[in-house]
Short mmCIF file of C-alpha atoms in Angstrom, two decimals:
data_model
loop_
_atom_site.label_atom_id
_atom_site.label_comp_id
_atom_site.label_asym_id
_atom_site.label_seq_id
_atom_site.Cartn_x
_atom_site.Cartn_y
_atom_site.Cartn_z
CA UNK A 1 -7.81 3.83 23.44
CA UNK A 2 -4.68 6.43 22.65
CA UNK A 3 -5.70 9.90 21.97
CA UNK A 4 -3.77 11.46 18.98
CA UNK A 5 -3.91 15.52 19.11
CA UNK A 6 -1.06 16.16 16.94
CA UNK A 7 0.60 14.37 13.83
CA UNK A 8 4.20 15.09 11.92
CA UNK A 9 4.00 14.60 8.41
CA UNK A 10 6.57 12.84 7.69
CA UNK A 11 7.06 13.72 3.83
CA UNK A 12 6.29 17.11 1.84
CA UNK A 13 4.08 18.25 -1.70
CA UNK A 14 0.45 17.43 -2.19
CA UNK A 15 0.44 14.24 -0.36
CA UNK A 16 2.10 16.65 2.98
CA UNK A 17 -0.63 18.51 2.32
CA UNK A 18 -3.32 16.03 1.78
CA UNK A 19 -2.38 15.26 5.63
CA UNK A 20 -2.34 17.98 6.78
CA UNK A 21 -6.40 18.80 5.59
CA UNK A 22 -7.29 15.20 7.06
CA UNK A 23 -5.64 16.44 10.73
CA UNK A 24 -7.94 19.73 10.51
CA UNK A 25 -11.50 18.25 9.36
CA UNK A 26 -10.15 16.14 12.69
CA UNK A 27 -9.29 19.07 15.04
CA UNK A 28 -5.56 17.66 14.50
CA UNK A 29 -3.02 19.59 15.19
CA UNK A 30 -0.42 19.03 12.59
CA UNK A 31 3.79 19.58 12.39
CA UNK A 32 5.07 20.53 8.45
CA UNK A 33 9.30 19.24 7.89
CA UNK A 34 10.86 20.21 5.20
CA UNK A 35 13.49 20.52 3.46
CA UNK A 36 16.14 23.80 2.80
CA UNK A 37 14.72 24.08 -0.75
CA UNK A 38 11.69 23.26 0.16
CA UNK A 39 11.04 26.32 1.91
CA UNK A 40 9.02 27.98 0.34
CA UNK A 41 6.01 24.30 0.22
CA UNK A 42 3.11 25.30 -0.01
CA UNK A 43 2.78 22.44 3.29
CA UNK A 44 5.72 24.29 4.99
CA UNK A 45 2.30 27.23 4.93
CA UNK A 46 -0.82 25.14 5.88
CA UNK A 47 0.71 23.69 8.81
CA UNK A 48 -0.09 24.54 12.58
CA UNK A 49 3.52 24.20 12.60
CA UNK A 50 7.18 23.60 11.08
CA UNK A 51 10.33 22.74 11.44
CA UNK A 52 13.54 21.95 8.95
CA UNK A 53 15.25 19.20 8.57
CA UNK A 54 18.31 19.59 6.50
CA UNK A 55 19.21 20.15 2.83
CA UNK A 56 18.19 19.02 0.16
CA UNK A 57 19.37 15.96 -0.31
CA UNK A 58 16.66 13.77 0.66
CA UNK A 59 18.81 11.11 2.26
CA UNK A 60 20.14 14.02 4.36
CA UNK A 61 16.60 15.24 5.34
CA UNK A 62 13.23 12.95 3.87
CA UNK A 63 15.47 10.10 4.71
CA UNK A 64 17.22 11.01 8.26
CA UNK A 65 15.76 8.49 10.62
CA UNK A 66 17.28 10.58 13.24
CA UNK A 67 16.35 14.92 11.86
CA UNK A 68 12.59 13.69 11.71
CA UNK A 69 12.52 11.89 15.01
CA UNK A 70 14.41 14.88 16.62
CA UNK A 71 11.68 17.03 14.98
CA UNK A 72 8.61 15.04 16.34
CA UNK A 73 9.71 15.18 20.11
CA UNK A 74 10.47 18.79 20.22
CA UNK A 75 6.85 19.73 19.07
CA UNK A 76 5.91 17.08 21.27
CA UNK A 77 4.16 15.30 18.30
CA UNK A 78 1.97 12.33 19.53
CA UNK A 79 1.81 10.21 16.47
CA UNK A 80 4.05 9.87 12.87
CA UNK A 81 2.22 10.06 9.42
CA UNK A 82 5.36 8.96 6.81
CA UNK A 83 1.90 9.14 2.91
CA UNK A 84 3.82 7.14 0.84
CA UNK A 85 7.46 7.02 -0.24
CA UNK A 86 10.90 7.86 1.73
CA UNK A 87 9.66 6.10 5.07
CA UNK A 88 6.59 5.23 5.18
CA UNK A 89 7.85 1.20 4.78
CA UNK A 90 11.03 1.25 6.21
CA UNK A 91 11.04 -1.27 9.27
CA UNK A 92 13.14 -0.27 10.67
CA UNK A 93 12.09 3.92 11.66
CA UNK A 94 8.99 2.47 12.36
CA UNK A 95 10.72 0.40 15.68
CA UNK A 96 12.16 3.46 16.82
CA UNK A 97 9.68 5.37 16.17
CA UNK A 98 7.81 3.37 18.71
CA UNK A 99 10.41 3.12 20.52
CA UNK A 100 9.88 6.57 21.42
CA UNK A 101 6.51 6.30 22.26
CA UNK A 102 5.12 7.91 18.95
CA UNK A 103 2.64 6.15 17.03
CA UNK A 104 2.62 4.97 13.51
CA UNK A 105 0.29 5.63 11.40
CA UNK A 106 0.50 2.33 9.84
CA UNK A 107 1.10 -1.75 9.98
CA UNK A 108 3.44 -3.28 12.56
CA UNK A 109 7.31 -2.50 11.14
CA UNK A 110 6.96 -6.47 11.44
CA UNK A 111 4.05 -6.70 7.97
CA UNK A 112 6.26 -3.89 6.72
CA UNK A 113 9.88 -5.40 6.30
CA UNK A 114 7.93 -9.12 5.83
CA UNK A 115 5.67 -7.78 2.50
CA UNK A 116 8.62 -6.06 1.53
CA UNK A 117 10.78 -8.47 0.69
CA UNK A 118 9.62 -10.54 -1.57
CA UNK A 119 10.25 -13.33 -1.10
CA UNK A 120 8.66 -13.20 2.07
CA UNK A 121 5.62 -11.80 0.57
CA UNK A 122 5.14 -14.46 -1.73
CA UNK A 123 4.93 -17.38 1.12
CA UNK A 124 3.13 -15.56 3.02
CA UNK A 125 0.63 -14.91 0.25
CA UNK A 126 0.45 -19.02 -0.41
CA UNK A 127 0.08 -18.72 3.55
CA UNK A 128 -2.92 -15.74 3.09
CA UNK A 129 -5.56 -18.07 0.29
CA UNK A 130 -3.95 -15.66 -2.04
CA UNK A 131 -3.64 -16.61 -5.67
CA UNK A 132 0.56 -16.63 -6.50
CA UNK A 133 2.12 -16.26 -10.53
CA UNK A 134 4.47 -20.10 -11.00
CA UNK A 135 8.00 -19.34 -9.86
CA UNK A 136 11.00 -20.02 -7.21
CA UNK A 137 10.17 -21.39 -3.96
CA UNK A 138 12.55 -18.66 -2.57
CA UNK A 139 15.01 -17.50 -3.38
CA UNK A 140 16.90 -17.96 -6.35
CA UNK A 141 20.55 -17.86 -5.17
CA UNK A 142 23.31 -19.27 -8.64
CA UNK A 143 22.71 -19.67 -12.21
CA UNK A 144 22.38 -23.35 -11.74
CA UNK A 145 19.93 -22.91 -9.94
CA UNK A 146 17.95 -19.82 -12.25
CA UNK A 147 18.18 -22.25 -15.24
CA UNK A 148 16.92 -25.45 -12.83
CA UNK A 149 14.25 -23.03 -11.88
CA UNK A 150 13.19 -21.33 -15.64
CA UNK A 151 13.09 -25.41 -16.87
CA UNK A 152 10.38 -26.50 -14.00
CA UNK A 153 8.47 -22.98 -14.52
CA UNK A 154 9.47 -22.69 -18.09
CA UNK A 155 9.80 -20.09 -20.78
CA UNK A 156 9.51 -16.98 -20.55
CA UNK A 157 10.59 -16.35 -17.38
CA UNK A 158 10.55 -13.08 -14.78
CA UNK A 159 14.42 -12.28 -13.02
CA UNK A 160 13.94 -10.62 -9.79
CA UNK A 161 15.39 -8.13 -7.05
CA UNK A 162 14.40 -9.67 -3.45
CA UNK A 163 14.19 -5.84 -1.96
CA UNK A 164 12.71 -4.69 -5.26
CA UNK A 165 10.10 -2.08 -5.85
CA UNK A 166 8.70 0.97 -8.10
CA UNK A 167 9.77 -1.47 -11.69
CA UNK A 168 13.08 -1.46 -10.83
CA UNK A 169 15.53 -4.28 -10.25
CA UNK A 170 13.76 -6.52 -12.41
CA UNK A 171 14.25 -8.77 -16.23
CA UNK A 172 12.70 -10.50 -18.43
CA UNK A 173 13.62 -14.42 -19.74
CA UNK A 174 13.28 -15.68 -22.70
CA UNK A 175 15.22 -18.07 -23.58
CA UNK A 176 17.79 -20.38 -22.03
CA UNK A 177 20.52 -18.43 -24.03
CA UNK A 178 19.36 -15.23 -22.82
CA UNK A 179 19.51 -16.93 -18.96
CA UNK A 180 23.11 -15.84 -17.64
CA UNK A 181 24.22 -12.34 -18.68
CA UNK A 182 20.03 -11.83 -16.68
CA UNK A 183 21.49 -13.18 -13.28
CA UNK A 184 24.38 -11.24 -13.47
CA UNK A 185 22.92 -8.25 -14.53
CA UNK A 186 19.96 -8.15 -12.18
CA UNK A 187 22.19 -9.13 -9.06
CA UNK A 188 24.21 -6.48 -9.87
CA UNK A 189 21.42 -3.65 -10.10
CA UNK A 190 20.11 -5.30 -7.02
CA UNK A 191 23.41 -4.55 -5.24
CA UNK A 192 23.68 -1.37 -6.28
CA UNK A 193 19.83 -0.29 -5.75
CA UNK A 194 18.71 -2.11 -2.57
CA UNK A 195 22.38 -3.29 -0.94
CA UNK A 196 20.69 -6.66 -1.22
CA UNK A 197 21.57 -8.35 -3.95
CA UNK A 198 18.39 -11.87 -3.36
CA UNK A 199 16.76 -12.69 -6.71
CA UNK A 200 13.86 -14.84 -7.10
CA UNK A 201 12.21 -15.73 -10.14
CA UNK A 202 9.09 -16.06 -11.49
CA UNK A 203 6.10 -16.65 -14.81
CA UNK A 204 6.45 -14.06 -17.41
CA UNK A 205 2.94 -12.99 -17.77
CA UNK A 206 2.97 -11.89 -21.06
CA UNK A 207 -0.34 -9.29 -21.41
CA UNK A 208 -1.77 -9.08 -18.00
CA UNK A 209 -2.97 -6.12 -16.31
CA UNK A 210 -3.01 -5.30 -13.07
CA UNK A 211 -5.49 -4.95 -10.78
CA UNK A 212 -5.10 -3.65 -7.36
CA UNK A 213 -7.44 -4.16 -4.22
CA UNK A 214 -7.33 -1.39 -1.09
CA UNK A 215 -7.49 -3.04 2.17
CA UNK A 216 -7.94 -1.10 5.47
CA UNK A 217 -7.86 -3.13 9.17
CA UNK A 218 -8.61 -2.19 12.83
CA UNK A 219 -6.54 -3.36 15.89
CA UNK A 220 -9.83 -5.06 17.15
CA UNK A 221 -9.62 -7.67 13.99
CA UNK A 222 -12.68 -5.91 11.14
CA UNK A 223 -11.96 -6.21 7.99
CA UNK A 224 -13.45 -4.12 4.76
CA UNK A 225 -11.56 -3.90 1.00
CA UNK A 226 -12.98 -1.18 -0.92
CA UNK A 227 -12.62 -2.47 -4.22
CA UNK A 228 -10.27 -2.92 -6.81
CA UNK A 229 -7.84 0.10 -9.49
CA UNK A 230 -7.54 -0.91 -12.58
CA UNK A 231 -3.67 0.57 -12.78
CA UNK A 232 -2.41 -1.49 -16.09
CA UNK A 233 -0.82 2.02 -18.16
CA UNK A 234 2.25 2.20 -16.94
CA UNK A 235 5.57 2.94 -18.49
CA UNK A 236 8.40 1.47 -16.78
CA UNK A 237 6.35 -0.10 -14.08
CA UNK A 238 5.19 3.28 -12.86
CA UNK A 239 1.31 3.96 -13.18
CA UNK A 240 0.76 7.32 -15.57
CA UNK A 241 -3.35 7.45 -15.23
CA UNK A 242 -5.64 4.74 -11.78
CA UNK A 243 -9.11 4.01 -12.44
CA UNK A 244 -11.53 2.51 -9.88
CA UNK A 245 -13.61 0.23 -10.28
CA UNK A 246 -11.81 -2.07 -12.30
CA UNK A 247 -13.70 -2.19 -15.62
CA UNK A 248 -12.64 -5.10 -17.20
CA UNK A 249 -13.96 -7.77 -14.55
CA UNK A 250 -17.04 -9.20 -14.02
CA UNK A 251 -18.91 -8.69 -11.09
CA UNK A 252 -18.18 -12.20 -10.36
CA UNK A 253 -14.35 -12.36 -10.26
CA UNK A 254 -14.65 -9.06 -8.39
CA UNK A 255 -16.16 -9.89 -5.72
CA UNK A 256 -14.54 -13.19 -5.55
CA UNK A 257 -11.76 -12.29 -4.32
CA UNK A 258 -12.38 -9.41 -2.16
CA UNK A 259 -13.22 -12.20 -0.33
CA UNK A 260 -10.29 -13.59 -1.44
CA UNK A 261 -8.01 -10.65 0.00
CA UNK A 262 -9.85 -10.01 3.61
CA UNK A 263 -10.25 -13.82 4.45
CA UNK A 264 -6.02 -13.49 3.59
CA UNK A 265 -5.50 -9.28 5.44
CA UNK A 266 -6.84 -11.28 8.46
CA UNK A 267 -5.00 -14.14 8.29
CA UNK A 268 -2.26 -12.61 8.31
CA UNK A 269 -3.56 -9.88 11.55
CA UNK A 270 -2.72 -7.09 9.14
CA UNK A 271 -3.04 -3.33 10.58
CA UNK A 272 -3.73 0.07 8.77
CA UNK A 273 -4.88 1.09 4.83
CA UNK A 274 -2.37 -1.50 2.69
CA UNK A 275 -2.85 -2.10 -1.11
CA UNK A 276 -2.69 -5.91 -2.47
CA UNK A 277 -1.26 -6.47 -6.24
CA UNK A 278 -1.56 -8.49 -9.42
CA UNK A 279 -1.72 -9.33 -11.99
CA UNK A 280 -4.92 -9.94 -13.67
CA UNK A 281 -4.93 -12.60 -17.35
CA UNK A 282 -7.42 -14.65 -19.10
CA UNK A 283 -9.71 -14.32 -15.67
CA UNK A 284 -7.01 -15.22 -13.07
CA UNK A 285 -5.58 -13.91 -10.54
CA UNK A 286 -1.34 -13.17 -9.63
CA UNK A 287 -0.23 -11.67 -6.53
CA UNK A 288 2.67 -9.33 -7.22
CA UNK A 289 3.35 -8.02 -3.45
CA UNK A 290 1.65 -5.91 -1.19
CA UNK A 291 2.18 -2.04 -0.69
CA UNK A 292 1.85 -1.05 3.31
CA UNK A 293 0.92 2.64 3.43
CA UNK A 294 -1.40 5.19 1.02
CA UNK A 295 -1.07 4.46 -3.08
CA UNK A 296 -0.12 7.26 -4.52
CA UNK A 297 -3.58 6.36 -6.15
CA UNK A 298 -6.05 6.38 -3.67
CA UNK A 299 -7.96 9.58 -4.06
CA UNK A 300 -9.69 7.31 -6.80
CA UNK A 301 -11.25 5.57 -4.10
CA UNK A 302 -11.98 8.00 -2.04
CA UNK A 303 -14.44 9.24 -4.70
CA UNK A 304 -16.10 6.22 -5.62
CA UNK A 305 -16.58 5.44 -1.62
CA UNK A 306 -16.98 8.75 -0.47
CA UNK A 307 -14.47 7.89 1.67
CA UNK A 308 -11.48 9.87 3.29
CA UNK A 309 -8.22 6.84 3.53
CA UNK A 310 -6.44 9.16 5.36
CA UNK A 311 -8.81 10.56 7.85
CA UNK A 312 -9.49 6.03 7.95
CA UNK A 313 -5.43 5.62 8.65
CA UNK A 314 -5.41 7.58 11.39
CA UNK A 315 -9.00 6.48 13.71
CA UNK A 316 -7.09 3.14 14.00
CA UNK A 317 -3.94 4.10 14.95
CA UNK A 318 -6.76 5.72 17.62
CA UNK A 319 -7.45 2.13 18.12
CA UNK A 320 -10.80 2.81 17.05
CA UNK A 321 -12.93 0.44 15.55
CA UNK A 322 -13.79 0.87 12.17
CA UNK A 323 -17.13 0.55 12.65
CA UNK A 324 -18.38 -0.26 9.11
CA UNK A 325 -18.51 -3.50 7.34
CA UNK A 326 -17.95 -4.61 3.85
CA UNK A 327 -21.91 -5.17 3.36
CA UNK A 328 -21.90 -0.99 3.77
CA UNK A 329 -19.34 -0.63 1.42
CA UNK A 330 -20.97 0.50 -1.53
CA UNK A 331 -19.21 2.51 -4.24
CA UNK A 332 -20.74 4.86 -6.97
CA UNK A 333 -19.92 5.29 -10.09
CA UNK A 334 -16.40 5.87 -11.44
CA UNK A 335 -13.25 7.80 -10.76
CA UNK A 336 -10.03 7.62 -12.79
CA UNK A 337 -7.20 9.24 -11.74
CA UNK A 338 -3.40 11.13 -13.33
CA UNK A 339 -0.60 12.13 -12.74
CA UNK A 340 0.60 15.23 -13.60
CA UNK A 341 4.46 15.14 -13.58
CA UNK A 342 6.64 17.85 -14.47
CA UNK A 343 8.44 15.78 -17.26
CA UNK A 344 8.30 16.46 -20.73
CA UNK A 345 5.43 14.86 -22.55
CA UNK A 346 7.21 13.07 -25.71
CA UNK A 347 10.86 12.28 -23.88
CA UNK A 348 9.62 12.08 -20.19
CA UNK A 349 13.18 14.29 -19.23
CA UNK A 350 12.52 15.71 -15.50
CA UNK A 351 11.60 19.55 -15.93
CA UNK A 352 11.44 21.27 -13.00
CA UNK A 353 11.26 24.19 -12.95
CA UNK A 354 9.02 28.22 -12.22
CA UNK A 355 5.64 27.76 -12.81
CA UNK A 356 5.30 30.99 -13.81
CA UNK A 357 0.65 30.43 -14.54
CA UNK A 358 -1.29 27.41 -12.36
CA UNK A 359 -5.23 27.30 -12.98
CA UNK A 360 -6.26 24.00 -11.48
CA UNK A 361 -9.74 22.71 -12.99
CA UNK A 362 -13.25 22.88 -11.32
CA UNK A 363 -17.13 21.71 -11.75
CA UNK A 364 -19.09 18.58 -10.27
CA UNK A 365 -16.58 15.45 -10.07
CA UNK A 366 -13.80 16.97 -10.16
CA UNK A 367 -10.09 16.66 -7.31
CA UNK A 368 -7.22 18.82 -7.74
CA UNK A 369 -4.32 17.09 -5.38
CA UNK A 370 -1.32 19.03 -5.43
CA UNK A 371 0.72 21.62 -3.57
CA UNK A 372 2.02 24.47 -6.32
CA UNK A 373 0.93 27.40 -7.43
CA UNK A 374 2.30 30.30 -9.12
CA UNK A 375 5.57 31.53 -8.83
CA UNK A 376 6.68 28.07 -6.78
CA UNK A 377 9.81 26.20 -8.02
CA UNK A 378 10.47 22.94 -8.71
CA UNK A 379 12.58 21.55 -7.33
CA UNK A 380 14.84 18.61 -9.01
CA UNK A 381 15.53 17.33 -6.91
CA UNK A 382 12.47 15.16 -6.13
CA UNK A 383 9.80 12.87 -7.96
CA UNK A 384 8.51 15.22 -10.68
CA UNK A 385 5.03 14.42 -9.72
CA UNK A 386 2.66 17.55 -8.82
CA UNK A 387 -0.33 17.38 -8.82
CA UNK A 388 -3.22 14.60 -9.48
CA UNK A 389 -6.70 15.63 -11.27
CA UNK A 390 -9.37 13.31 -9.94
CA UNK A 391 -12.30 13.03 -12.05
CA UNK A 392 -15.55 11.06 -10.70
CA UNK A 393 -18.63 10.29 -12.85
CA UNK A 394 -21.57 8.24 -12.88
CA UNK A 395 -20.13 5.14 -15.64
CA UNK A 396 -16.98 5.23 -17.52
CA UNK A 397 -18.20 6.77 -20.40
CA UNK A 398 -18.88 9.68 -18.25
CA UNK A 399 -16.11 9.67 -16.66
CA UNK A 400 -14.01 10.51 -20.15
CA UNK A 401 -16.31 12.79 -21.60
CA UNK A 402 -15.45 15.05 -17.46
CA UNK A 403 -11.48 14.28 -17.49
CA UNK A 404 -11.47 15.83 -21.83
CA UNK A 405 -12.91 18.90 -20.44
CA UNK A 406 -10.95 18.70 -16.62
CA UNK A 407 -7.66 18.18 -18.62
CA UNK A 408 -8.23 20.74 -21.10
CA UNK A 409 -9.17 23.86 -18.16
CA UNK A 410 -5.65 22.80 -16.36
CA UNK A 411 -3.05 25.08 -17.11
CA UNK A 412 0.21 24.75 -16.11
CA UNK A 413 2.75 27.38 -17.48
CA UNK A 414 6.66 28.14 -16.90
CA UNK A 415 6.96 24.01 -16.79
CA UNK A 416 6.34 20.96 -19.52
CA UNK A 417 3.60 18.79 -17.82
CA UNK A 418 2.18 15.76 -19.04
CA UNK A 419 -0.76 16.78 -19.54
CA UNK A 420 -0.89 16.50 -22.87
CA UNK A 421 -0.46 13.08 -23.06
CA UNK A 422 -2.86 12.01 -20.72
CA UNK A 423 -4.96 14.41 -23.46
CA UNK A 424 -3.87 11.91 -25.75
CA UNK A 425 -4.59 8.58 -23.56
CA UNK A 426 -8.09 9.53 -23.17
CA UNK A 427 -8.85 10.27 -27.26
CA UNK A 428 -7.70 6.77 -28.23
CA UNK A 429 -9.75 3.94 -28.73
CA UNK A 430 -8.31 1.78 -27.46
CA UNK A 431 -8.27 2.89 -24.03
CA UNK A 432 -11.60 3.59 -24.42
CA UNK A 433 -12.72 0.79 -25.35
CA UNK A 434 -10.20 -0.90 -22.69
CA UNK A 435 -8.17 -2.83 -25.50
CA UNK A 436 -5.33 -2.34 -22.96
CA UNK A 437 -3.35 -4.46 -21.14
CA UNK A 438 -0.01 -3.24 -19.19
CA UNK A 439 1.86 -3.85 -22.05
CA UNK A 440 0.16 -1.11 -24.02
CA UNK A 441 1.53 2.01 -22.91
CA UNK A 442 5.10 1.13 -23.98
CA UNK A 443 4.06 -0.13 -27.04
CA UNK A 444 1.64 3.11 -27.96
CA UNK A 445 5.01 5.54 -26.93
CA UNK A 446 7.28 3.30 -29.88
CA UNK A 447 4.27 3.51 -32.27
CA UNK A 448 4.37 7.76 -32.14
CA UNK A 449 7.80 7.62 -32.14
CA UNK A 450 7.28 6.44 -35.23
CA UNK A 451 4.72 8.41 -36.93
#
């Protein structure tokens, strides 16, 4: 089996730093890539080597396939770890990486392409025995098809871009009279946003929870499911807070879905880390999508299961067997991850700038994944996520108490952040009592504006 000695990290910020640390723990050298605006980023200075790959624009740097491949070849990197976002789910790039004899730390390009196309992903899910939301058999190519499928499924329905993601390229339709305009607008959005105007349709679930299962599979057919996360607190389909495990599930529901997911992953011959995402309503699961990469919220799972998922990704990519079975995967306690963004906590307008003071919380069960430091200048060019606070405790009530203390200790001055919002959420009785779903946060924020 190939031994990985040097990994190029095709990403930036906290996730690049997190991967560098895993490499150091394993005795593997790391190569950071960076844009000109990121030259003072922590990941650049903590990697063993670093290469500038272009100007600030992501299109000319972190999405520049040629520049990243050239950097990997110049530094003699054995492998590339994509992190999440950017090129992590671009199947064509994976093919190029492998053609140059470099190991891709992730699933195959074929599986990335299949699960990245929402229509193909749903077909695959059905073949692999995953429960799906009632919807169109394939793409919905014209208004006549859309009306016909909506009548079969029953309103309300959701129009979705086949190449969509991140909560974009989707629109609810509550009545036949709304379909013509909705179809035209969603198709135009899909074309502009993804370069592909293919749409499909699903039944709209009105009060679902977002539950996802962390999977890991090696190249020898071994599969384990590291439980589930509840990601229901979302704003505009973007996750704000994630918990592991999902406290709303019964043990039977959890066990049944772990077994279902395990069989599906084996059947699709998936390898490396991934996440099966579901909508959960009235005790039933419905497949949403599969993310063929590491998730932003993976640390919550790591805290509960005592596993380094990046280390496991590297081991799998090296051809090693997992070395453990599902019976060895035992959860311990409860974890909550908070996404800290450089945004106004009320308007959510990004607030890039210079961090004048930065002090992270500490103590038992506290982890902060961030590339920030005092004096760090947050660029206006990229995503506004600047830190992830992950809190662990023996149970959910204790975790909430510890998280409140940690958020109170977290000091970031010089820019506005979403820490005040996270504090408000933890103090809300609905959040504490699990009376939430995917629509709850939007309603909470709307009500707050009217107070």
